PDB file of C-alpha atoms in Angstrom:
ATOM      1  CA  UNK A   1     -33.018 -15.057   5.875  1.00 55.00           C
ATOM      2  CA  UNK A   2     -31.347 -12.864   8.484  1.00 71.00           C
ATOM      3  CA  UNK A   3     -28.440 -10.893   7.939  1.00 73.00           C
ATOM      4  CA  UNK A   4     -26.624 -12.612  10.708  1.00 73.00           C
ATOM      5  CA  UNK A   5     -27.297 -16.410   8.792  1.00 71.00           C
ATOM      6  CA  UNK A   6     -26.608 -14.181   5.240  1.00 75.00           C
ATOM      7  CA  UNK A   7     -23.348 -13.295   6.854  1.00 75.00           C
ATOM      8  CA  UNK A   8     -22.191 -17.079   8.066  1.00 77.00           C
ATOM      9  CA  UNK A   9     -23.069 -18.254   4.854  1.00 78.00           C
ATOM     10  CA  UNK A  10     -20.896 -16.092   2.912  1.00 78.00           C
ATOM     11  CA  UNK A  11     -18.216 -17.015   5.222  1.00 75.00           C
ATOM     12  CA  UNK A  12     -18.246 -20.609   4.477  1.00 76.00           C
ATOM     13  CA  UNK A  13     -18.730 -19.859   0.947  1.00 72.00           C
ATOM     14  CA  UNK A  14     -15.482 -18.023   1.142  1.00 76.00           C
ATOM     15  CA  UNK A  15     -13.904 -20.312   3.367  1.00 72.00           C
ATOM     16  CA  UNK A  16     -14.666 -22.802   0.386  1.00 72.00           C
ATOM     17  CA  UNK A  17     -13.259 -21.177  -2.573  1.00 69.00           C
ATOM     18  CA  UNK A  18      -9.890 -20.278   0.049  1.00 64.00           C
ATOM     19  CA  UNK A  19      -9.403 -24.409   0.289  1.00 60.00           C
ATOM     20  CA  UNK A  20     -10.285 -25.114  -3.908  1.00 56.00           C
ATOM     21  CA  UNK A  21      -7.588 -22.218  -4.351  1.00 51.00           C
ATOM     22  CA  UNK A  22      -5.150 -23.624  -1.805  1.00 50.00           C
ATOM     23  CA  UNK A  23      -5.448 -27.430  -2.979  1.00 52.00           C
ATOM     24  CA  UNK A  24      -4.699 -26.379  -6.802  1.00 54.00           C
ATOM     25  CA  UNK A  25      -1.085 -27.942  -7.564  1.00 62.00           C
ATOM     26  CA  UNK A  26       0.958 -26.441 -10.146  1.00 70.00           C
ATOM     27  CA  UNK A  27       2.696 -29.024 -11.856  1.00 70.00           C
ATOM     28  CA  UNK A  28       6.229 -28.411 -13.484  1.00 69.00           C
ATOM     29  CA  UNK A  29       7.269 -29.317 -16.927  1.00 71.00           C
ATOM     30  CA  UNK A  30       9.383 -32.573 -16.526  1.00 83.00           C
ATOM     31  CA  UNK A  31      12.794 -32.507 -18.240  1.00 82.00           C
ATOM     32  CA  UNK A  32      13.886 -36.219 -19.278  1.00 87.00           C
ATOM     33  CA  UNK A  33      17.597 -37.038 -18.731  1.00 89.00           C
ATOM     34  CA  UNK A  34      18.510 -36.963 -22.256  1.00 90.00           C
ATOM     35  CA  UNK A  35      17.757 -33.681 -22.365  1.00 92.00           C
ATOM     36  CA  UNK A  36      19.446 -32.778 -18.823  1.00 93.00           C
ATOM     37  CA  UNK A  37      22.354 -34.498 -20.496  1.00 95.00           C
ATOM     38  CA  UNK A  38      22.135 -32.131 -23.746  1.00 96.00           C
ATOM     39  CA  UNK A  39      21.677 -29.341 -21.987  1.00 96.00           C
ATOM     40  CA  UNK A  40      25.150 -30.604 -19.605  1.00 97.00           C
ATOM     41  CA  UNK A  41      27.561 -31.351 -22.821  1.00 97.00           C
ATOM     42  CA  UNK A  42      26.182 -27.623 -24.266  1.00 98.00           C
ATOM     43  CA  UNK A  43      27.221 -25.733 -20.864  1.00 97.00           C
ATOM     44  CA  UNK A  44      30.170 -28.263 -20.452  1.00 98.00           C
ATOM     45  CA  UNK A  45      31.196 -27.051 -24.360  1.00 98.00           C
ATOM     46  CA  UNK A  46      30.424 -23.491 -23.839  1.00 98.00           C
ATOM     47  CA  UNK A  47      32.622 -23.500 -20.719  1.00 98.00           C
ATOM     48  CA  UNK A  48      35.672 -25.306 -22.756  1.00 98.00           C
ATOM     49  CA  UNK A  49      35.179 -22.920 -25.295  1.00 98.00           C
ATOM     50  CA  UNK A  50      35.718 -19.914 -22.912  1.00 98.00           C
ATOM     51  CA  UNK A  51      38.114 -21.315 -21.009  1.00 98.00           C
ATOM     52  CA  UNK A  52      40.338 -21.876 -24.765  1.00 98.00           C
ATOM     53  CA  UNK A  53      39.483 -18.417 -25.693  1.00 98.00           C
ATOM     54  CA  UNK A  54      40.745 -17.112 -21.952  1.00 98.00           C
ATOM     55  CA  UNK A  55      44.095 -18.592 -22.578  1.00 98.00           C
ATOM     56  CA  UNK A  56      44.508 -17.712 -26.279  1.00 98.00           C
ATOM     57  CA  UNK A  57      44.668 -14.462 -25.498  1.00 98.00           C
ATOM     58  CA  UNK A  58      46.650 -14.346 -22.511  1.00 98.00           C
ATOM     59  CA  UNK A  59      49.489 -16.954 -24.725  1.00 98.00           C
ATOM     60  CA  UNK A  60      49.085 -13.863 -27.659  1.00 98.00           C
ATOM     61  CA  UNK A  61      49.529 -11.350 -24.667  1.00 98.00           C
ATOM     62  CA  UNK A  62      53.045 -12.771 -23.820  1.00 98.00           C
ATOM     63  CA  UNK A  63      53.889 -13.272 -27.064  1.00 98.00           C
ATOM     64  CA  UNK A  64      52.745  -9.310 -27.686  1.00 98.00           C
ATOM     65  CA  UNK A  65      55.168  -8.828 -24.477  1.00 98.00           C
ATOM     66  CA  UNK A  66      58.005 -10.753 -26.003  1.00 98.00           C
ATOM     67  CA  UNK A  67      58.590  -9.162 -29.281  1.00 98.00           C
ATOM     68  CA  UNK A  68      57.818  -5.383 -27.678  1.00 98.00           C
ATOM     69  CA  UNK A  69      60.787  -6.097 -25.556  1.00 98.00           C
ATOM     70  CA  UNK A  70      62.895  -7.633 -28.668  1.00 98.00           C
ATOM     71  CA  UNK A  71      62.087  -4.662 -30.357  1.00 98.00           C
ATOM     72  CA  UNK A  72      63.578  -2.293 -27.833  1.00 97.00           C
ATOM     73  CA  UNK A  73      66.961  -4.397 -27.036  1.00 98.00           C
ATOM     74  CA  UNK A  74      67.133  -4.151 -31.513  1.00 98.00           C
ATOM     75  CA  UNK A  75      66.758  -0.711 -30.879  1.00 97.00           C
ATOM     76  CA  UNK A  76      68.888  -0.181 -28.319  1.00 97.00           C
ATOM     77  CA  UNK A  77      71.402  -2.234 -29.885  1.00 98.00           C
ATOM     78  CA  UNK A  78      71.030   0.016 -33.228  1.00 97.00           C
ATOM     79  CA  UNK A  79      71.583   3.242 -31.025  1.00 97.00           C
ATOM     80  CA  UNK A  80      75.224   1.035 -29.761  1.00 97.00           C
ATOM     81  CA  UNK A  81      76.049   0.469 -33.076  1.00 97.00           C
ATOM     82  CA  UNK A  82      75.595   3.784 -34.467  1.00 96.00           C
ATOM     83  CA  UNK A  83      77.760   5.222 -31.770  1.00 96.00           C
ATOM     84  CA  UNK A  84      80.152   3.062 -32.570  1.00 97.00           C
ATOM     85  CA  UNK A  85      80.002   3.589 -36.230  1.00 96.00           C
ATOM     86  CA  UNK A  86      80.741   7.352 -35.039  1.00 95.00           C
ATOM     87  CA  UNK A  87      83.500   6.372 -32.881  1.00 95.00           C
ATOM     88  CA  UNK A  88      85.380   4.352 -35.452  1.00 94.00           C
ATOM     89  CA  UNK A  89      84.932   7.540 -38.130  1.00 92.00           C
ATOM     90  CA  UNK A  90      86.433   9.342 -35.670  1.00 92.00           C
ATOM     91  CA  UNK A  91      89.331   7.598 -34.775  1.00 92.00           C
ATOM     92  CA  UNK A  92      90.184   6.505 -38.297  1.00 89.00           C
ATOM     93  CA  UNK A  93      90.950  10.410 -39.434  1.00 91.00           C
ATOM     94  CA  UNK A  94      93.840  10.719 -41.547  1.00 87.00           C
ATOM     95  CA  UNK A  95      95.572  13.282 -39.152  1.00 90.00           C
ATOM     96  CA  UNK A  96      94.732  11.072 -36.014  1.00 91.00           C
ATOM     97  CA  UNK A  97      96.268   8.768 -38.127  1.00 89.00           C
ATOM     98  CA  UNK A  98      99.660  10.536 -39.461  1.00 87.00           C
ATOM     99  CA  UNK A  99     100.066  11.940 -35.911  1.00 90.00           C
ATOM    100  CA  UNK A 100     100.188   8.167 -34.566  1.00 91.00           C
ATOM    101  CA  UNK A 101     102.469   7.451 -36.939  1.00 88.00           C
ATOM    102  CA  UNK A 102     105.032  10.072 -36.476  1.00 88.00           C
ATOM    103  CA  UNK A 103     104.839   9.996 -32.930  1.00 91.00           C
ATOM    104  CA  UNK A 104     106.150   6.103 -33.604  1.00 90.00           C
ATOM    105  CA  UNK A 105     108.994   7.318 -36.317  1.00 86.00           C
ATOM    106  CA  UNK A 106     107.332   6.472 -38.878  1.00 83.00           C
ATOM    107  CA  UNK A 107     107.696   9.006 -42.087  1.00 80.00           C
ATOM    108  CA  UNK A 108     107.054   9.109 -45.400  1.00 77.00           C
ATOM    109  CA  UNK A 109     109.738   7.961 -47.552  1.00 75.00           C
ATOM    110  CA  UNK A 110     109.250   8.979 -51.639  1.00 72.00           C
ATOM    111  CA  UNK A 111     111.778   5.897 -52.946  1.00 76.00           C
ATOM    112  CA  UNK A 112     109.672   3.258 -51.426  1.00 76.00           C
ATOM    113  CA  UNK A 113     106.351   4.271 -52.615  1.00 73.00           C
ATOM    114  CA  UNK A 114     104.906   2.161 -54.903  1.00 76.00           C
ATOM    115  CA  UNK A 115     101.519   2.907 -57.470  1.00 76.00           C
ATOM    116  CA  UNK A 116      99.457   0.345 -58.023  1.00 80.00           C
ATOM    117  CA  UNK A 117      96.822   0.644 -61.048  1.00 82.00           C
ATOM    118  CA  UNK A 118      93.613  -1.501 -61.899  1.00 70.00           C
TER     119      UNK A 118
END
């Protein structure tokens, strides 16, 4: 054989194993609908499920929110009443108290004193 009849034969011998490659068909694993349906109800639940989760912790967030600012108004209400607690000591001194009294006319009167025992 000649080289140039070598050469056309290789070509169609490559030419044929370029159309048995091309015409092989892959074929895909078939899912049946009961399984597409499984596998929809799992995402479907996994979705719920994240969703729930999502808003659980943005409701314990709030809460979280809520009783931080109960907290401060207690403790700003427990600095109030301690500064009241100071201004009542204050103001119920027994010399506040005596001066109030005499500025009024009021005096101390030994006769009308009484003692009372337990």
């Amino acid at each position: 054989m000649s080289a140039i009849a070598k050469k056309i034969q290789e070509k169609q011998y490559e030419d044929q194993q370029q159309q048995s490659q091309q015409t092989v068909v892959i074929r895909k694993a078939k899912i049946s609908i009961g399984e597409v349906l499984l596998l929809c109800t799992i995402a479907i639940m996994i979705t719920f499920a994240c969703v729930k989760i999502v808003s659980n912790q943005a409701a314990i967030y709030e809460t979280n929110k809520e009783i931080q600012q109960v907290e401060a108004t207690i403790e700003e209400q427990g600095k109030l009443n301690d500064d009241l607690m100071v201004q009542v000591d204050e103001l119920s001194r027994y010399e506040r108290i005596w001066a109030i009294a005499a500025k009024l006319g009021l005096g101390l009167d030994d006769n009308n004193v009484k003692v009372v025992q337990n």
